Short mmCIF file of C-alpha atoms in Angstrom, two decimals:
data_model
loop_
_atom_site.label_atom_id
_atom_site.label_comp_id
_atom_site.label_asym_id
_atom_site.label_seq_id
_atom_site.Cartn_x
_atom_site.Cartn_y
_atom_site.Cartn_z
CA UNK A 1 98.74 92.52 93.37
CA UNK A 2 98.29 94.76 89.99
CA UNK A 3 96.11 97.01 91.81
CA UNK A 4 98.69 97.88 94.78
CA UNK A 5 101.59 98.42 92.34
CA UNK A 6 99.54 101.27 90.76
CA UNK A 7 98.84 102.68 93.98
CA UNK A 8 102.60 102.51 94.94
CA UNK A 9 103.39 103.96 91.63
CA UNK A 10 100.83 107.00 92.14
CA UNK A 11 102.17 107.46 95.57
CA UNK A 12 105.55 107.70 94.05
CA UNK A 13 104.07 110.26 91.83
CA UNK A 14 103.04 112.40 94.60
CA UNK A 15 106.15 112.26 96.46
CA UNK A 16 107.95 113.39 93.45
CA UNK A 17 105.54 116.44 92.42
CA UNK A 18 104.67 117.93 96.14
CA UNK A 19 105.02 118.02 99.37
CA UNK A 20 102.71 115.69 100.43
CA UNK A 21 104.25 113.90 103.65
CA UNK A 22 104.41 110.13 101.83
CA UNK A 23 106.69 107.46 103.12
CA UNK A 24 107.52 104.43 100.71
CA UNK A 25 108.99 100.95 101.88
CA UNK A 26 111.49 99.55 99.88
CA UNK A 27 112.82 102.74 98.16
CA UNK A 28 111.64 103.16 94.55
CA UNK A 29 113.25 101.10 91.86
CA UNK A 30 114.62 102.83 88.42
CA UNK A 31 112.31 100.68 87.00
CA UNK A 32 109.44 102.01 88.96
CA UNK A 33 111.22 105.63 87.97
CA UNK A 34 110.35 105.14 84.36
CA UNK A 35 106.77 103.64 85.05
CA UNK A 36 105.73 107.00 87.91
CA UNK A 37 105.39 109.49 84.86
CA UNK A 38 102.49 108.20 83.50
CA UNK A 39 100.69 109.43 86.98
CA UNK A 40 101.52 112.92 86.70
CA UNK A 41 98.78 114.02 84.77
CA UNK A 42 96.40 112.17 87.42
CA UNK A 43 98.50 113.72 89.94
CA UNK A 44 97.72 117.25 88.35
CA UNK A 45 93.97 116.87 88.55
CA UNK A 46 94.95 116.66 92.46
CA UNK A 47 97.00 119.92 92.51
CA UNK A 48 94.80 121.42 90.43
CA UNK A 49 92.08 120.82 92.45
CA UNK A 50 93.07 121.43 95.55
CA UNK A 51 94.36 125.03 94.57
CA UNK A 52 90.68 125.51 92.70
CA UNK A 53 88.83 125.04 96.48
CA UNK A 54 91.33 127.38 97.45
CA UNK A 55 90.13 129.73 95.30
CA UNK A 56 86.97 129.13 94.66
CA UNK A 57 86.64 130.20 98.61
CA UNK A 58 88.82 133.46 98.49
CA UNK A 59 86.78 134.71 95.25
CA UNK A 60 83.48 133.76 97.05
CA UNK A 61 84.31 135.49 100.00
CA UNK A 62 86.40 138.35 99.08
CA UNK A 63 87.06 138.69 95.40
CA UNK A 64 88.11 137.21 91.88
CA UNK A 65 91.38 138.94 92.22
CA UNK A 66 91.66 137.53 95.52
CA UNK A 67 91.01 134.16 94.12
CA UNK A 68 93.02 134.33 92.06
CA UNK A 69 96.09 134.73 94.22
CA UNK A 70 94.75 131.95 96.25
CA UNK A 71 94.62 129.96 93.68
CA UNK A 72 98.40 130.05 92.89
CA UNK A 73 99.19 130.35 96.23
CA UNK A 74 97.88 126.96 96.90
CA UNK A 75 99.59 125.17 93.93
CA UNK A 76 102.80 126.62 94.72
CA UNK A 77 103.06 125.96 98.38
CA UNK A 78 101.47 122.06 97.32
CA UNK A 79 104.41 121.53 95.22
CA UNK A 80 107.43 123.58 96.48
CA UNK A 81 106.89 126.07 93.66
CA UNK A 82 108.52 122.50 91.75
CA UNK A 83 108.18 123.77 87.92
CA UNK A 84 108.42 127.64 88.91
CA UNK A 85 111.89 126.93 89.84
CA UNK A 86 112.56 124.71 86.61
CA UNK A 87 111.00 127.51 84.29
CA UNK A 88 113.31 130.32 86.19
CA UNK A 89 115.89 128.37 85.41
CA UNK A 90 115.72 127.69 82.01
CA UNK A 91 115.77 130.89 81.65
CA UNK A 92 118.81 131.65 83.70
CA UNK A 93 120.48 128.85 81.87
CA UNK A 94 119.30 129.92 78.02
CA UNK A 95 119.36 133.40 78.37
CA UNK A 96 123.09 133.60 80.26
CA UNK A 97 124.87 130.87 78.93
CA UNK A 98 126.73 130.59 75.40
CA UNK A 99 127.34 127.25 75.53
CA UNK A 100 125.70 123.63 76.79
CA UNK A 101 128.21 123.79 79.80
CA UNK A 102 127.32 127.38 80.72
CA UNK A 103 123.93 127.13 80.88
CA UNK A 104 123.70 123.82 82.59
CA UNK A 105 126.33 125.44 85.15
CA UNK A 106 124.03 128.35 85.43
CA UNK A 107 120.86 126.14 86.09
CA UNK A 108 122.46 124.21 88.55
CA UNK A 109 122.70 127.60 90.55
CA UNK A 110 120.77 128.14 93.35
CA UNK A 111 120.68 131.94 92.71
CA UNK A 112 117.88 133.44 90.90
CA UNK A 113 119.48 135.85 88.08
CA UNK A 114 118.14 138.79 86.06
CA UNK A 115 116.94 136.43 83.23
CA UNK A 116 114.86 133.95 85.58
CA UNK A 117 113.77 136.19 87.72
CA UNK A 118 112.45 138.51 84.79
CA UNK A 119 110.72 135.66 82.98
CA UNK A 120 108.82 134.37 86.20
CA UNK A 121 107.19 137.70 87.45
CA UNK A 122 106.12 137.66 83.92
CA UNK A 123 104.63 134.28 83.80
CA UNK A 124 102.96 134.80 87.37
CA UNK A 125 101.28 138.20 86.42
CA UNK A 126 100.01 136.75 83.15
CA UNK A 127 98.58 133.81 85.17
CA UNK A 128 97.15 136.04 87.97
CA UNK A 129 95.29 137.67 84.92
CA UNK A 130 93.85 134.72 83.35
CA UNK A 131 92.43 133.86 86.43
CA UNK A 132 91.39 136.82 88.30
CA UNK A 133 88.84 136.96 84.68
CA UNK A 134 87.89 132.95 85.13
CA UNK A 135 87.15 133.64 89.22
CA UNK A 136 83.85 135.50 88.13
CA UNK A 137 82.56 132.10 86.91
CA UNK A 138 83.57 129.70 89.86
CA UNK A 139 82.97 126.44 88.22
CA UNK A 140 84.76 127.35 84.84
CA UNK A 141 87.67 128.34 87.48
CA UNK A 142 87.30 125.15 88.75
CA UNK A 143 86.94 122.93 85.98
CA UNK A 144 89.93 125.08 83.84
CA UNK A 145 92.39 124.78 86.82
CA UNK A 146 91.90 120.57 86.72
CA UNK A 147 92.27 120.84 82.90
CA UNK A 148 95.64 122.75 82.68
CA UNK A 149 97.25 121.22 86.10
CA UNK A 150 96.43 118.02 84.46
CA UNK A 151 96.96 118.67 80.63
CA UNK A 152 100.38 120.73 81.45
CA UNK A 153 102.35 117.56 83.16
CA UNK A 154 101.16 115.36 80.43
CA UNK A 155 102.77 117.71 77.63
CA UNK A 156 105.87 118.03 79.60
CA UNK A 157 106.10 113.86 80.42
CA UNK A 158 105.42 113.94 76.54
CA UNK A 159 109.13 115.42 76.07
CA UNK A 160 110.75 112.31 77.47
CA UNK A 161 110.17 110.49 75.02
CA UNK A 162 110.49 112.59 72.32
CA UNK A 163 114.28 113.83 73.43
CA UNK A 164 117.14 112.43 75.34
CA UNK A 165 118.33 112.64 78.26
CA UNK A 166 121.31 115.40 79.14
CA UNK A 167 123.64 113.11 80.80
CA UNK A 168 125.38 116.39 82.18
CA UNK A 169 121.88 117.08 84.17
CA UNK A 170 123.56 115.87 87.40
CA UNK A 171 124.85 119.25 87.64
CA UNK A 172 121.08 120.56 87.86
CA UNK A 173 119.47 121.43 90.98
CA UNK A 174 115.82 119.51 89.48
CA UNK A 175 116.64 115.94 87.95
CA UNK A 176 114.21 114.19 85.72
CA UNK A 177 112.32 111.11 87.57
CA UNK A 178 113.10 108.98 84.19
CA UNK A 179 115.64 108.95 81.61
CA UNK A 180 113.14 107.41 79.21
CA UNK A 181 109.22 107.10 78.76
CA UNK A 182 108.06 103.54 78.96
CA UNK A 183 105.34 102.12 76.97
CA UNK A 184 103.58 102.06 79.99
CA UNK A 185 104.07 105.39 81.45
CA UNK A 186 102.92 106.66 77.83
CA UNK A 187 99.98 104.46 77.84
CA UNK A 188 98.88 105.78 81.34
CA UNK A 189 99.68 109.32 80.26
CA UNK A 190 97.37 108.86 77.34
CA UNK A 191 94.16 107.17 78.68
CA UNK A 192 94.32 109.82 82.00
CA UNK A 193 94.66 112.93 79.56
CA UNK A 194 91.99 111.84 77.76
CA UNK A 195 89.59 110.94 80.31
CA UNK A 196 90.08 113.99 82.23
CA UNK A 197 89.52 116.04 78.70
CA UNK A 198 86.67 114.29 78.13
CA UNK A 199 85.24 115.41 81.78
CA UNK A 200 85.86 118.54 81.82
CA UNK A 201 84.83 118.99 77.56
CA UNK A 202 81.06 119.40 78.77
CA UNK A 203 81.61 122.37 81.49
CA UNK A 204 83.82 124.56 79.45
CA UNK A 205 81.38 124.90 77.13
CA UNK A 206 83.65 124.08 74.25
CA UNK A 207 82.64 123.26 70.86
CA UNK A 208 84.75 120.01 69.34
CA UNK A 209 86.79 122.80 67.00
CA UNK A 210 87.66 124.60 69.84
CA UNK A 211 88.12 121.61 71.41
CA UNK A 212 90.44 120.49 68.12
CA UNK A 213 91.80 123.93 68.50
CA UNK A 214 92.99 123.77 71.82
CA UNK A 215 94.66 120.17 70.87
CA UNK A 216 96.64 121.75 67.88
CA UNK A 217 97.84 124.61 70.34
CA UNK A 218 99.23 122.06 72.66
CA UNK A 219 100.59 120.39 69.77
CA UNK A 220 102.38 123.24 68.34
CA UNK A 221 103.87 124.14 72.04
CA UNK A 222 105.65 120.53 72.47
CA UNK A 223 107.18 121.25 68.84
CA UNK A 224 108.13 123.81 70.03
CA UNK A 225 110.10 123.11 72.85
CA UNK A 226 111.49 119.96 71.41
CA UNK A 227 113.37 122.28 69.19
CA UNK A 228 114.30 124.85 71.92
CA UNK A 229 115.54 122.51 74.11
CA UNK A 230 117.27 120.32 71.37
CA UNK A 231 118.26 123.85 70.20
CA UNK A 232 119.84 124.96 73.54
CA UNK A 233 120.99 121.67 75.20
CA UNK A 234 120.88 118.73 72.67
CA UNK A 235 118.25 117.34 75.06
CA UNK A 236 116.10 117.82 78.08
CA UNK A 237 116.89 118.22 82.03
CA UNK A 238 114.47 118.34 84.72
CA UNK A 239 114.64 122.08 84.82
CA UNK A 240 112.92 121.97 80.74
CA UNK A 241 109.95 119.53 81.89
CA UNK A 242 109.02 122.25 84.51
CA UNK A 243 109.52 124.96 82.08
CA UNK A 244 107.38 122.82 79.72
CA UNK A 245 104.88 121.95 82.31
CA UNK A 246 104.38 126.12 83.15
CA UNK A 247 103.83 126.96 79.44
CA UNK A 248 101.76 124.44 78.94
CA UNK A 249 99.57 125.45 81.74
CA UNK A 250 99.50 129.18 80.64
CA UNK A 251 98.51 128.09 76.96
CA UNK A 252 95.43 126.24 78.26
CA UNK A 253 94.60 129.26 80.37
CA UNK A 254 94.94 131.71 77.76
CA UNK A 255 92.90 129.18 75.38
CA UNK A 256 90.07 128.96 78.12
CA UNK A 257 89.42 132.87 78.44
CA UNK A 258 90.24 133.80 74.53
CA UNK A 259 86.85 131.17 74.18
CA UNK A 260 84.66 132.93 77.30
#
């Protein structure tokens, strides 16, 4: 039936963002590979959630600060610190390579250098930031945490189809779940995005130019990286959707509290 393909497929989605303990029977088909994107935002709104309770807890009980560090805590334990890794690594890769070899030799590394190490301090401590100042409003925490988990994998599923595929990426430590975005996938990607903007619209408190606003940011930032990547690699690996994915979800952040 329709109805338990979809499930598979979200399953399939979770198994390839966190740790959740999910068994499929029969193994995944690569056709089932390029349909499971289109679930990542949906499976964001999960993460994102689950690391806003979190939160929402430790600020109650101890502090915004405190919260805060829950809060990330939770999402990076809940996916295996997934697109942390990717974003360190891009810039390992970018930053120490000189040419498409080198840096996809350097990203395959399981060592954390100078470059990736540097970059992801920096992108946790602006993150902790954001949210230690949303944590004095609990249910603007909560609502902006489901907005950017969610919002962030559907920029970076966004890039697949949009770039190609680095066929060298089997030298990567993170490999893309599809080498192309279906017209499916996109089509679920689209209608989930939307719905869970549409949600969460009333509780931010946005006005539909902010709103617009925040759209055109997001906009700008998958330009953006289309060209670095295409720039740097000729294409995308897994390593650049998580890189993508972590921007994306510090733009909306940074959006949210700019607006407060």
């Amino acid at each position: 039936m329709q109805w338990q393909q979809e499930w598979r497929l979200f399953k399939l989605a979770m198994v390839f963002l966190t740790r959740v303990p999910i068994r499929l029977r029969p193994a995944p088909s690569p056709d089932e590979l390029n349909e499971v994107s289109g679930y990542f935002c949906l499976v964001g709104v999960l993460i994102g959630a689950i690391s806003a309770a979190f939160g929402c807890v430790a600020s109650d009980y101890i502090s915004p600060m405190f919260g805060a560090v829950a809060a990330l805590s939770a999402g990076v334990l809940l996916t295996g610190a997934f697109h942390e890794d990717g974003f360190a690594d891009v810039f390992d890769g970018f930053g120490g390579g000189w040419t498409k070899e080198q840096k996809l030799e350097i990203m395959k590394d399981s060592r954390l250098g100078t470059y990736g190490s540097c970059a992801l301090l920096l992108l946790l401590l602006a993150k902790f930031s954001l949210l230690t100042m949303l944590f004095e409003d609990l249910l603007m925490a909560w609502v902006s945490l489901l907005l950017a988990h969610s919002l962030s994998r559907a920029l970076a599923v966004s890039l697949i189809g949009s770039l190609g595929y680095v066929q060298a990426d089997q030298l990567s430590k993170v490999k893309p779940v599809a080498k192309r975005l279906s017209d499916a996938a996109l089509t679920r990607t689209v209608i989930t995005s939307s719905l869970i903007l549409v949600a969460c619209w009333p509780w931010l408190a946005l006005s539909l130019i902010d709103l617009l606003v925040l759209l055109v940011w997001l906009y700008l930032l998958r330009l953006a990286c289309i060209k670095w990547f295409h720039t740097q690699l000729g294409g995308y690996t897994g390593d650049c959707l998580g890189a993508a994915q972590q921007l994306g979800e510090l733009v909306i952040l940074l959006f949210i509290v700019g607006t407060l």
